[in-house]
PDB file of C-alpha atoms in Angstrom:
ATOM      1  CA  UNK A  28      -2.516  13.396  31.609  1.00  0.00           C
ATOM      2  CA  UNK A  29       0.279  15.753  32.561  1.00  0.00           C
ATOM      3  CA  UNK A  30       2.341  12.837  33.863  1.00  0.00           C
ATOM      4  CA  UNK A  31       1.880  10.998  30.562  1.00  0.00           C
ATOM      5  CA  UNK A  32       3.377  13.935  28.619  1.00  0.00           C
ATOM      6  CA  UNK A  33       6.261  14.105  31.062  1.00  0.00           C
ATOM      7  CA  UNK A  34       6.818  10.338  30.654  1.00  0.00           C
ATOM      8  CA  UNK A  35       6.663  10.709  26.847  1.00  0.00           C
ATOM      9  CA  UNK A  36       9.339  13.441  26.869  1.00  0.00           C
ATOM     10  CA  UNK A  37      11.550  11.329  29.161  1.00  0.00           C
ATOM     11  CA  UNK A  38      11.272   8.403  26.735  1.00  0.00           C
ATOM     12  CA  UNK A  39      11.962  10.592  23.723  1.00  0.00           C
ATOM     13  CA  UNK A  40      15.038  12.053  25.413  1.00  0.00           C
ATOM     14  CA  UNK A  41      16.230   8.550  26.354  1.00  0.00           C
ATOM     15  CA  UNK A  42      15.743   7.345  22.788  1.00  0.00           C
ATOM     16  CA  UNK A  43      17.570  10.359  21.336  1.00  0.00           C
ATOM     17  CA  UNK A  44      20.486   9.704  23.691  1.00  0.00           C
ATOM     18  CA  UNK A  45      20.781   5.987  23.049  1.00  0.00           C
ATOM     19  CA  UNK A  46      19.425   5.858  19.493  1.00  0.00           C
ATOM     20  CA  UNK A  47      22.178   3.683  18.085  1.00  0.00           C
ATOM     21  CA  UNK A  48      21.868   1.002  20.743  1.00  0.00           C
ATOM     22  CA  UNK A  49      18.066   0.969  20.740  1.00  0.00           C
ATOM     23  CA  UNK A  50      17.925   0.799  16.926  1.00  0.00           C
ATOM     24  CA  UNK A  51      20.232  -2.217  16.893  1.00  0.00           C
ATOM     25  CA  UNK A  52      18.187  -3.844  19.621  1.00  0.00           C
ATOM     26  CA  UNK A  53      14.942  -3.345  17.685  1.00  0.00           C
ATOM     27  CA  UNK A  54      16.521  -4.806  14.533  1.00  0.00           C
ATOM     28  CA  UNK A  55      17.753  -7.794  16.479  1.00  0.00           C
ATOM     29  CA  UNK A  56      14.311  -8.489  17.944  1.00  0.00           C
ATOM     30  CA  UNK A  57      12.625  -8.205  14.535  1.00  0.00           C
ATOM     31  CA  UNK A  58      15.104 -10.485  12.754  1.00  0.00           C
ATOM     32  CA  UNK A  59      15.233 -13.049  15.571  1.00  0.00           C
ATOM     33  CA  UNK A  60      11.421 -13.180  15.847  1.00  0.00           C
ATOM     34  CA  UNK A  61      11.031 -13.639  12.092  1.00  0.00           C
ATOM     35  CA  UNK A  62      13.557 -16.473  11.889  1.00  0.00           C
ATOM     36  CA  UNK A  63      12.165 -18.247  14.964  1.00  0.00           C
ATOM     37  CA  UNK A  64       8.644 -18.099  13.478  1.00  0.00           C
ATOM     38  CA  UNK A  65      10.016 -19.561  10.243  1.00  0.00           C
ATOM     39  CA  UNK A  66      11.696 -22.379  12.182  1.00  0.00           C
ATOM     40  CA  UNK A  67       8.529 -23.128  14.190  1.00  0.00           C
ATOM     41  CA  UNK A  68       6.172 -23.108  11.194  1.00  0.00           C
ATOM     42  CA  UNK A  69       8.400 -24.110   8.259  1.00  0.00           C
ATOM     43  CA  UNK A  70      11.314 -25.939   9.795  1.00  0.00           C
ATOM     44  CA  UNK A  71      11.961 -28.087   6.758  1.00  0.00           C
ATOM     45  CA  UNK A  72      15.759 -27.578   6.794  1.00  0.00           C
ATOM     46  CA  UNK A  73      16.797 -29.180  10.059  1.00  0.00           C
ATOM     47  CA  UNK A  74      20.276 -27.644   9.968  1.00  0.00           C
ATOM     48  CA  UNK A  75      18.701 -24.179  10.317  1.00  0.00           C
ATOM     49  CA  UNK A  76      16.105 -25.223  12.890  1.00  0.00           C
ATOM     50  CA  UNK A  77      18.403 -24.716  15.844  1.00  0.00           C
ATOM     51  CA  UNK A  78      18.279 -21.650  18.016  1.00  0.00           C
ATOM     52  CA  UNK A  79      21.897 -20.565  17.709  1.00  0.00           C
ATOM     53  CA  UNK A  80      21.569 -19.967  13.939  1.00  0.00           C
ATOM     54  CA  UNK A  81      18.863 -17.268  14.333  1.00  0.00           C
ATOM     55  CA  UNK A  82      20.769 -15.735  17.237  1.00  0.00           C
ATOM     56  CA  UNK A  83      24.001 -15.375  15.254  1.00  0.00           C
ATOM     57  CA  UNK A  84      22.276 -14.162  12.099  1.00  0.00           C
ATOM     58  CA  UNK A  85      20.212 -11.642  14.076  1.00  0.00           C
ATOM     59  CA  UNK A  86      23.283 -10.236  15.765  1.00  0.00           C
ATOM     60  CA  UNK A  87      24.956  -9.784  12.385  1.00  0.00           C
ATOM     61  CA  UNK A  88      21.805  -8.212  10.904  1.00  0.00           C
ATOM     62  CA  UNK A  89      21.473  -5.804  13.828  1.00  0.00           C
ATOM     63  CA  UNK A  90      24.675  -4.053  12.730  1.00  0.00           C
ATOM     64  CA  UNK A  91      23.634  -3.874   9.076  1.00  0.00           C
ATOM     65  CA  UNK A  92      21.068  -1.658   7.271  1.00  0.00           C
ATOM     66  CA  UNK A  93      17.409  -2.779   7.329  1.00  0.00           C
ATOM     67  CA  UNK A  94      17.618  -3.922   3.709  1.00  0.00           C
ATOM     68  CA  UNK A  95      20.495  -6.264   4.531  1.00  0.00           C
ATOM     69  CA  UNK A  96      18.507  -7.707   7.449  1.00  0.00           C
ATOM     70  CA  UNK A  97      15.558  -8.347   5.115  1.00  0.00           C
ATOM     71  CA  UNK A  98      17.843 -10.147   2.713  1.00  0.00           C
ATOM     72  CA  UNK A  99      19.180 -12.365   5.514  1.00  0.00           C
ATOM     73  CA  UNK A 100      15.642 -13.346   6.539  1.00  0.00           C
ATOM     74  CA  UNK A 101      14.654 -13.861   2.888  1.00  0.00           C
ATOM     75  CA  UNK A 102      17.571 -16.258   2.298  1.00  0.00           C
ATOM     76  CA  UNK A 103      16.751 -18.042   5.562  1.00  0.00           C
ATOM     77  CA  UNK A 104      13.134 -18.490   4.443  1.00  0.00           C
ATOM     78  CA  UNK A 105      14.047 -19.545   0.880  1.00  0.00           C
ATOM     79  CA  UNK A 106      16.368 -22.286   2.158  1.00  0.00           C
ATOM     80  CA  UNK A 107      13.521 -23.745   4.211  1.00  0.00           C
ATOM     81  CA  UNK A 108      11.071 -23.503   1.302  1.00  0.00           C
ATOM     82  CA  UNK A 109      13.604 -24.933  -1.170  1.00  0.00           C
ATOM     83  CA  UNK A 110      13.957 -28.000   1.039  1.00  0.00           C
ATOM     84  CA  UNK A 111      10.199 -28.610   0.704  1.00  0.00           C
ATOM     85  CA  UNK A 112       9.413 -27.244  -2.742  1.00  0.00           C
ATOM     86  CA  UNK A 113      11.664 -25.632  -5.349  1.00  0.00           C
ATOM     87  CA  UNK A 114       8.578 -24.153  -7.054  1.00  0.00           C
ATOM     88  CA  UNK A 115       7.353 -22.421  -3.923  1.00  0.00           C
ATOM     89  CA  UNK A 116      10.841 -21.086  -3.133  1.00  0.00           C
ATOM     90  CA  UNK A 117      11.044 -19.669  -6.644  1.00  0.00           C
ATOM     91  CA  UNK A 118       7.664 -17.899  -6.260  1.00  0.00           C
ATOM     92  CA  UNK A 119       8.684 -16.298  -2.946  1.00  0.00           C
ATOM     93  CA  UNK A 120      12.085 -15.374  -4.344  1.00  0.00           C
ATOM     94  CA  UNK A 121      10.428 -13.570  -7.266  1.00  0.00           C
ATOM     95  CA  UNK A 122       8.164 -11.674  -4.824  1.00  0.00           C
ATOM     96  CA  UNK A 123      11.221 -10.521  -2.845  1.00  0.00           C
ATOM     97  CA  UNK A 124      13.202  -9.514  -5.914  1.00  0.00           C
ATOM     98  CA  UNK A 125      10.330  -7.622  -7.579  1.00  0.00           C
ATOM     99  CA  UNK A 126       9.532  -5.780  -4.352  1.00  0.00           C
ATOM    100  CA  UNK A 127      13.144  -4.764  -3.776  1.00  0.00           C
ATOM    101  CA  UNK A 128      13.531  -3.501  -7.355  1.00  0.00           C
ATOM    102  CA  UNK A 129      10.206  -1.640  -7.271  1.00  0.00           C
ATOM    103  CA  UNK A 130      10.624  -0.117  -3.846  1.00  0.00           C
ATOM    104  CA  UNK A 131      14.351   0.233  -3.227  1.00  0.00           C
ATOM    105  CA  UNK A 132      14.628   3.663  -4.796  1.00  0.00           C
ATOM    106  CA  UNK A 133      11.672   5.007  -2.731  1.00  0.00           C
ATOM    107  CA  UNK A 134      12.476   4.080   0.863  1.00  0.00           C
ATOM    108  CA  UNK A 135      15.139   1.605   1.949  1.00  0.00           C
ATOM    109  CA  UNK A 136      14.110   1.529   5.602  1.00  0.00           C
ATOM    110  CA  UNK A 137      10.503   0.568   4.919  1.00  0.00           C
ATOM    111  CA  UNK A 138      11.754  -2.656   3.347  1.00  0.00           C
ATOM    112  CA  UNK A 139      11.535  -4.113   6.862  1.00  0.00           C
ATOM    113  CA  UNK A 140       7.771  -4.261   6.260  1.00  0.00           C
ATOM    114  CA  UNK A 141       8.434  -7.372   4.173  1.00  0.00           C
ATOM    115  CA  UNK A 142       9.140  -9.270   7.390  1.00  0.00           C
ATOM    116  CA  UNK A 143       7.107  -7.176   9.828  1.00  0.00           C
ATOM    117  CA  UNK A 144       3.791  -7.898   8.070  1.00  0.00           C
ATOM    118  CA  UNK A 145       4.139 -11.740   8.429  1.00  0.00           C
ATOM    119  CA  UNK A 146       5.186 -11.293  12.063  1.00  0.00           C
ATOM    120  CA  UNK A 147       2.077  -9.248  12.889  1.00  0.00           C
ATOM    121  CA  UNK A 148      -0.092 -11.758  11.069  1.00  0.00           C
ATOM    122  CA  UNK A 149       1.460 -14.502  13.170  1.00  0.00           C
ATOM    123  CA  UNK A 150       0.661 -12.680  16.414  1.00  0.00           C
ATOM    124  CA  UNK A 151      -2.902 -11.935  15.222  1.00  0.00           C
ATOM    125  CA  UNK A 152      -2.682  -8.125  15.037  1.00  0.00           C
ATOM    126  CA  UNK A 153      -1.876  -7.467  11.348  1.00  0.00           C
ATOM    127  CA  UNK A 154      -4.216  -4.441  11.225  1.00  0.00           C
ATOM    128  CA  UNK A 155      -1.653  -2.348  13.041  1.00  0.00           C
ATOM    129  CA  UNK A 156       0.398  -2.251   9.843  1.00  0.00           C
ATOM    130  CA  UNK A 157      -1.897  -0.170   7.586  1.00  0.00           C
ATOM    131  CA  UNK A 158      -2.893   2.103  10.506  1.00  0.00           C
ATOM    132  CA  UNK A 159       0.672   2.949  11.645  1.00  0.00           C
ATOM    133  CA  UNK A 160       2.418   2.810   8.273  1.00  0.00           C
ATOM    134  CA  UNK A 161      -0.229   5.128   6.839  1.00  0.00           C
ATOM    135  CA  UNK A 162       0.825   7.664   9.487  1.00  0.00           C
ATOM    136  CA  UNK A 163       4.597   7.203   9.285  1.00  0.00           C
ATOM    137  CA  UNK A 164       5.188   6.147   5.692  1.00  0.00           C
ATOM    138  CA  UNK A 165       4.190   7.284   2.241  1.00  0.00           C
ATOM    139  CA  UNK A 166       1.830   6.105  -0.466  1.00  0.00           C
ATOM    140  CA  UNK A 167       4.494   3.790  -1.927  1.00  0.00           C
ATOM    141  CA  UNK A 168       4.705   2.009   1.430  1.00  0.00           C
ATOM    142  CA  UNK A 169       1.747   0.040   0.110  1.00  0.00           C
ATOM    143  CA  UNK A 170       4.151  -1.965  -2.094  1.00  0.00           C
ATOM    144  CA  UNK A 171       6.139  -3.703   0.680  1.00  0.00           C
ATOM    145  CA  UNK A 172       2.955  -4.124   2.745  1.00  0.00           C
ATOM    146  CA  UNK A 173       1.233  -6.033  -0.049  1.00  0.00           C
ATOM    147  CA  UNK A 174       4.392  -8.040  -0.708  1.00  0.00           C
ATOM    148  CA  UNK A 175       4.509  -8.948   3.004  1.00  0.00           C
ATOM    149  CA  UNK A 176       0.870 -10.131   2.807  1.00  0.00           C
ATOM    150  CA  UNK A 177       1.757 -12.299  -0.233  1.00  0.00           C
ATOM    151  CA  UNK A 178       4.749 -13.789   1.573  1.00  0.00           C
ATOM    152  CA  UNK A 179       2.682 -14.604   4.683  1.00  0.00           C
ATOM    153  CA  UNK A 180      -0.067 -16.370   2.724  1.00  0.00           C
ATOM    154  CA  UNK A 181       2.511 -18.209   0.626  1.00  0.00           C
ATOM    155  CA  UNK A 182       4.180 -19.520   3.788  1.00  0.00           C
ATOM    156  CA  UNK A 183       0.744 -20.410   5.156  1.00  0.00           C
ATOM    157  CA  UNK A 184       0.035 -22.395   1.957  1.00  0.00           C
ATOM    158  CA  UNK A 185       3.397 -24.204   2.349  1.00  0.00           C
ATOM    159  CA  UNK A 186       2.569 -25.097   5.945  1.00  0.00           C
ATOM    160  CA  UNK A 187      -0.914 -26.404   5.125  1.00  0.00           C
ATOM    161  CA  UNK A 188       0.076 -28.315   1.946  1.00  0.00           C
ATOM    162  CA  UNK A 189       3.461 -29.769   2.764  1.00  0.00           C
ATOM    163  CA  UNK A 190       2.295 -33.259   1.709  1.00  0.00           C
ATOM    164  CA  UNK A 191       1.223 -32.054  -1.710  1.00  0.00           C
ATOM    165  CA  UNK A 192       4.401 -30.029  -2.211  1.00  0.00           C
ATOM    166  CA  UNK A 193       6.754 -32.881  -1.384  1.00  0.00           C
ATOM    167  CA  UNK A 194       4.906 -35.377  -3.584  1.00  0.00           C
ATOM    168  CA  UNK A 195       6.912 -34.730  -6.766  1.00  0.00           C
ATOM    169  CA  UNK A 196       6.713 -38.225  -8.319  1.00  0.00           C
ATOM    170  CA  UNK A 197       3.087 -38.227  -9.559  1.00  0.00           C
ATOM    171  CA  UNK A 198       3.134 -34.836 -11.354  1.00  0.00           C
ATOM    172  CA  UNK A 199       5.548 -33.087 -13.648  1.00  0.00           C
ATOM    173  CA  UNK A 200       7.189 -29.724 -12.980  1.00  0.00           C
ATOM    174  CA  UNK A 201       4.611 -27.737 -14.972  1.00  0.00           C
ATOM    175  CA  UNK A 202       1.782 -29.199 -12.934  1.00  0.00           C
ATOM    176  CA  UNK A 203       3.630 -28.446  -9.663  1.00  0.00           C
ATOM    177  CA  UNK A 204       4.044 -24.820 -10.638  1.00  0.00           C
ATOM    178  CA  UNK A 205       0.337 -24.650 -11.612  1.00  0.00           C
ATOM    179  CA  UNK A 206      -0.711 -26.208  -8.294  1.00  0.00           C
ATOM    180  CA  UNK A 207       1.459 -23.815  -6.284  1.00  0.00           C
ATOM    181  CA  UNK A 208       0.337 -20.666  -8.154  1.00  0.00           C
ATOM    182  CA  UNK A 209      -3.333 -21.641  -8.121  1.00  0.00           C
ATOM    183  CA  UNK A 210      -3.152 -22.631  -4.446  1.00  0.00           C
ATOM    184  CA  UNK A 211      -1.710 -19.256  -3.492  1.00  0.00           C
ATOM    185  CA  UNK A 212      -3.475 -16.777  -5.773  1.00  0.00           C
ATOM    186  CA  UNK A 213      -6.897 -18.422  -5.738  1.00  0.00           C
ATOM    187  CA  UNK A 214      -7.042 -17.820  -2.002  1.00  0.00           C
ATOM    188  CA  UNK A 215      -9.964 -15.353  -1.516  1.00  0.00           C
ATOM    189  CA  UNK A 216      -8.702 -14.414   1.971  1.00  0.00           C
ATOM    190  CA  UNK A 217      -5.377 -13.287   0.434  1.00  0.00           C
ATOM    191  CA  UNK A 218      -7.267 -11.125  -2.097  1.00  0.00           C
ATOM    192  CA  UNK A 219      -9.400  -9.656   0.685  1.00  0.00           C
ATOM    193  CA  UNK A 220      -6.408  -8.637   2.810  1.00  0.00           C
ATOM    194  CA  UNK A 221      -4.581  -7.197  -0.188  1.00  0.00           C
ATOM    195  CA  UNK A 222      -7.531  -4.930  -0.967  1.00  0.00           C
ATOM    196  CA  UNK A 223      -8.234  -4.031   2.682  1.00  0.00           C
ATOM    197  CA  UNK A 224      -4.620  -3.191   3.517  1.00  0.00           C
ATOM    198  CA  UNK A 225      -4.053  -1.191   0.339  1.00  0.00           C
ATOM    199  CA  UNK A 226      -7.202   0.868   0.877  1.00  0.00           C
ATOM    200  CA  UNK A 227      -6.660   1.403   4.601  1.00  0.00           C
ATOM    201  CA  UNK A 228      -3.022   2.456   4.190  1.00  0.00           C
ATOM    202  CA  UNK A 229      -3.870   4.880   1.395  1.00  0.00           C
ATOM    203  CA  UNK A 230      -6.812   6.414   3.276  1.00  0.00           C
ATOM    204  CA  UNK A 231      -4.838   6.853   6.521  1.00  0.00           C
ATOM    205  CA  UNK A 232      -1.978   8.422   4.544  1.00  0.00           C
ATOM    206  CA  UNK A 233      -4.250  10.834   2.669  1.00  0.00           C
ATOM    207  CA  UNK A 234      -6.365  11.884   5.664  1.00  0.00           C
ATOM    208  CA  UNK A 235      -3.471  12.498   8.091  1.00  0.00           C
ATOM    209  CA  UNK A 236      -1.885  14.884   5.537  1.00  0.00           C
ATOM    210  CA  UNK A 237      -4.987  17.086   5.391  1.00  0.00           C
ATOM    211  CA  UNK A 238      -4.952  20.588   6.886  1.00  0.00           C
ATOM    212  CA  UNK A 239      -7.635  19.897   9.434  1.00  0.00           C
ATOM    213  CA  UNK A 240      -7.626  19.708  13.219  1.00  0.00           C
ATOM    214  CA  UNK A 241      -7.082  16.272  14.724  1.00  0.00           C
ATOM    215  CA  UNK A 242      -6.122  14.937  11.280  1.00  0.00           C
ATOM    216  CA  UNK A 243      -4.071  12.039  12.671  1.00  0.00           C
ATOM    217  CA  UNK A 244      -6.836  10.871  15.003  1.00  0.00           C
ATOM    218  CA  UNK A 245      -9.391  11.122  12.200  1.00  0.00           C
ATOM    219  CA  UNK A 246      -7.038   9.188   9.906  1.00  0.00           C
ATOM    220  CA  UNK A 247      -6.791   6.319  12.389  1.00  0.00           C
ATOM    221  CA  UNK A 248     -10.568   6.251  12.720  1.00  0.00           C
ATOM    222  CA  UNK A 249     -10.998   6.332   8.925  1.00  0.00           C
ATOM    223  CA  UNK A 250      -8.504   3.519   8.457  1.00  0.00           C
ATOM    224  CA  UNK A 251     -10.268   1.441  11.136  1.00  0.00           C
ATOM    225  CA  UNK A 252     -13.640   1.907   9.416  1.00  0.00           C
ATOM    226  CA  UNK A 253     -12.040   0.998   6.077  1.00  0.00           C
ATOM    227  CA  UNK A 254     -10.735  -2.266   7.493  1.00  0.00           C
ATOM    228  CA  UNK A 255     -14.100  -3.068   9.095  1.00  0.00           C
ATOM    229  CA  UNK A 256     -16.027  -2.350   5.916  1.00  0.00           C
ATOM    230  CA  UNK A 257     -13.560  -4.285   3.760  1.00  0.00           C
ATOM    231  CA  UNK A 258     -13.603  -7.363   5.995  1.00  0.00           C
ATOM    232  CA  UNK A 259     -17.398  -7.407   6.335  1.00  0.00           C
ATOM    233  CA  UNK A 260     -17.829  -6.766   2.604  1.00  0.00           C
ATOM    234  CA  UNK A 261     -15.513  -9.710   1.956  1.00  0.00           C
ATOM    235  CA  UNK A 262     -17.795 -11.834   4.087  1.00  0.00           C
ATOM    236  CA  UNK A 263     -20.699 -11.067   1.719  1.00  0.00           C
ATOM    237  CA  UNK A 264     -18.897 -10.842  -1.633  1.00  0.00           C
ATOM    238  CA  UNK A 265     -16.276 -13.572  -1.293  1.00  0.00           C
ATOM    239  CA  UNK A 266     -18.096 -15.647   1.337  1.00  0.00           C
ATOM    240  CA  UNK A 267     -15.095 -15.373   3.677  1.00  0.00           C
ATOM    241  CA  UNK A 268     -15.720 -15.735   7.379  1.00  0.00           C
ATOM    242  CA  UNK A 269     -12.868 -14.708   9.638  1.00  0.00           C
ATOM    243  CA  UNK A 270     -13.040 -15.644  13.338  1.00  0.00           C
ATOM    244  CA  UNK A 271     -15.084 -12.705  14.617  1.00  0.00           C
ATOM    245  CA  UNK A 272     -13.689 -12.526  18.169  1.00  0.00           C
ATOM    246  CA  UNK A 273     -10.120 -12.829  16.963  1.00  0.00           C
ATOM    247  CA  UNK A 274     -10.744 -10.119  14.354  1.00  0.00           C
ATOM    248  CA  UNK A 275     -12.316  -7.676  16.813  1.00  0.00           C
ATOM    249  CA  UNK A 276      -9.621  -8.182  19.469  1.00  0.00           C
ATOM    250  CA  UNK A 277      -6.828  -7.830  16.865  1.00  0.00           C
ATOM    251  CA  UNK A 278      -8.390  -4.667  15.450  1.00  0.00           C
ATOM    252  CA  UNK A 279      -8.904  -3.092  18.876  1.00  0.00           C
ATOM    253  CA  UNK A 280      -5.299  -3.772  19.871  1.00  0.00           C
ATOM    254  CA  UNK A 281      -4.104  -2.366  16.507  1.00  0.00           C
ATOM    255  CA  UNK A 282      -6.110   0.838  17.032  1.00  0.00           C
ATOM    256  CA  UNK A 283      -4.613   1.216  20.516  1.00  0.00           C
ATOM    257  CA  UNK A 284      -1.107   0.835  19.049  1.00  0.00           C
ATOM    258  CA  UNK A 285      -1.906   3.446  16.408  1.00  0.00           C
ATOM    259  CA  UNK A 286      -3.098   5.974  18.962  1.00  0.00           C
ATOM    260  CA  UNK A 287      -0.089   5.311  21.144  1.00  0.00           C
ATOM    261  CA  UNK A 288       2.147   6.007  18.112  1.00  0.00           C
ATOM    262  CA  UNK A 289       0.182   9.220  17.485  1.00  0.00           C
ATOM    263  CA  UNK A 290       0.663  10.268  21.120  1.00  0.00           C
ATOM    264  CA  UNK A 291       4.437   9.849  20.990  1.00  0.00           C
ATOM    265  CA  UNK A 292       5.065  11.209  17.519  1.00  0.00           C
ATOM    266  CA  UNK A 293       2.438  13.884  16.800  1.00  0.00           C
ATOM    267  CA  UNK A 294       1.061  15.374  19.968  1.00  0.00           C
ATOM    268  CA  UNK A 295      -0.112  18.950  19.438  1.00  0.00           C
ATOM    269  CA  UNK A 296      -2.479  21.389  21.157  1.00  0.00           C
ATOM    270  CA  UNK A 297      -5.150  22.501  18.689  1.00  0.00           C
ATOM    271  CA  UNK A 298      -6.704  24.810  21.301  1.00  0.00           C
ATOM    272  CA  UNK A 299      -3.710  27.158  20.917  1.00  0.00           C
ATOM    273  CA  UNK A 300      -3.668  27.260  17.126  1.00  0.00           C
ATOM    274  CA  UNK A 301      -2.479  30.558  15.651  1.00  0.00           C
ATOM    275  CA  UNK A 302      -2.998  32.005  12.184  1.00  0.00           C
ATOM    276  CA  UNK A 303      -0.817  34.475  10.360  1.00  0.00           C
ATOM    277  CA  UNK A 304      -1.019  36.247   7.003  1.00  0.00           C
ATOM    278  CA  UNK A 305       1.672  38.041   5.098  1.00  0.00           C
ATOM    279  CA  UNK A 306       2.512  38.859   1.505  1.00  0.00           C
ATOM    280  CA  UNK A 307       5.257  39.652  -0.946  1.00  0.00           C
ATOM    281  CA  UNK A 308       5.165  41.022  -4.490  1.00  0.00           C
ATOM    282  CA  UNK A 309       3.717  37.804  -5.951  1.00  0.00           C
ATOM    283  CA  UNK A 310       1.805  35.939  -3.232  1.00  0.00           C
ATOM    284  CA  UNK A 311      -0.359  36.138  -0.145  1.00  0.00           C
ATOM    285  CA  UNK A 312       0.689  33.616   2.511  1.00  0.00           C
ATOM    286  CA  UNK A 313      -1.714  32.124   5.053  1.00  0.00           C
ATOM    287  CA  UNK A 314       0.051  30.238   7.817  1.00  0.00           C
ATOM    288  CA  UNK A 315      -1.517  27.943  10.407  1.00  0.00           C
ATOM    289  CA  UNK A 316       0.755  27.271  13.409  1.00  0.00           C
ATOM    290  CA  UNK A 317      -0.168  24.497  15.830  1.00  0.00           C
ATOM    291  CA  UNK A 318       2.090  24.298  18.892  1.00  0.00           C
ATOM    292  CA  UNK A 319       3.488  20.975  20.025  1.00  0.00           C
ATOM    293  CA  UNK A 320       2.762  19.761  23.514  1.00  0.00           C
ATOM    294  CA  UNK A 321       6.067  19.867  25.318  1.00  0.00           C
ATOM    295  CA  UNK A 322       6.034  19.359  29.030  1.00  0.00           C
ATOM    296  CA  UNK A 323       9.151  18.578  30.963  1.00  0.00           C
ATOM    297  CA  UNK A 324       9.503  17.333  34.494  1.00  0.00           C
ATOM    298  CA  UNK A 325       9.990  20.156  36.946  1.00  0.00           C
ATOM    299  CA  UNK A 326      13.411  20.363  38.565  1.00  0.00           C
ATOM    300  CA  UNK A 327      13.028  19.786  42.269  1.00  0.00           C
ATOM    301  CA  UNK A 328      15.541  21.539  44.472  1.00  0.00           C
ATOM    302  CA  UNK A 329      15.669  20.774  48.136  1.00  0.00           C
ATOM    303  CA  UNK A 330      17.257  23.486  50.233  1.00  0.00           C
ATOM    304  CA  UNK A 331      18.391  22.523  53.690  1.00  0.00           C
ATOM    305  CA  UNK A 332      18.624  25.004  56.559  1.00  0.00           C
ATOM    306  CA  UNK A 333      21.225  24.425  59.228  1.00  0.00           C
ATOM    307  CA  UNK A 334      20.454  25.342  62.822  1.00  0.00           C
ATOM    308  CA  UNK A 335      23.997  24.932  64.095  1.00  0.00           C
ATOM    309  CA  UNK A 336      24.926  28.560  63.690  1.00  0.00           C
ATOM    310  CA  UNK A 337      21.734  29.720  65.285  1.00  0.00           C
ATOM    311  CA  UNK A 338      22.241  27.442  68.262  1.00  0.00           C
ATOM    312  CA  UNK A 339      25.848  28.594  68.574  1.00  0.00           C
ATOM    313  CA  UNK A 340      24.758  32.223  68.608  1.00  0.00           C
ATOM    314  CA  UNK A 341      22.123  31.476  71.220  1.00  0.00           C
ATOM    315  CA  UNK A 342      24.699  29.709  73.326  1.00  0.00           C
ATOM    316  CA  UNK A 343      27.111  32.679  73.104  1.00  0.00           C
ATOM    317  CA  UNK A 344      24.500  35.175  74.242  1.00  0.00           C
ATOM    318  CA  UNK A 345      23.934  33.256  77.419  1.00  0.00           C
TER     319      UNK A 345
END
């Protein structure tokens, strides 16, 4: 365990030293992954479905704020959707615009959740989002999370109903909008994930802010239980059956990620908790101090002893 703490401190020092480069690298990976997933699943616009377009756009986005990167991916997605269905592109565009206006004043950096949520859904571990964001974000982080869920299921609807969306001759525009809206928002699985993610994020956020020992670990466990209860309740209430093995594996991996995040960000020693009390003219103050676990690698110094002088002295005495 000691070596793990040493390794953690080495990584934190490395990140602090090269923050700018690492941050740009992370943004590049997120943007490139999002656009490649769009190309693989919704490659309706063939001019964008070539690898050098995502590479160039991701490089540009890596040097811009997170909000600008989200806008780049949003435009990339809307072009693909517009090629298949103007109605669907309009719905997704409205989701993006409403989310940006609702959330922009609260936390610009968390806007990346709009594209991170669909990415984690695509790689089958979406449950990491409410667990980790509940620890690192705020209550309003629920807004971009839910918007990301909506965007993922809208794209999934587009992928599964491309034939219906491109058949514009037999129905008028009002009917096409009705079909698209009903097809998306009548999805019981979408409703289930919206409820589960909102509840789990809120519970993790509230519990980890409590003044109790091991609050972060308890918050992760509470969020995990919330997801489990929500999904199994959805099975009974909405008659939704998710692939059980896929769900369990995804949830276990998500919990592991959450505890790894806790280890690197909030590692404290509750066994050495100290309490203090003091007062002024108006208040009594009760302070609880929990020390962080900070262990650094010991400096190893190798001291060499030369025997030349000793041999020389021995030789002189003879």
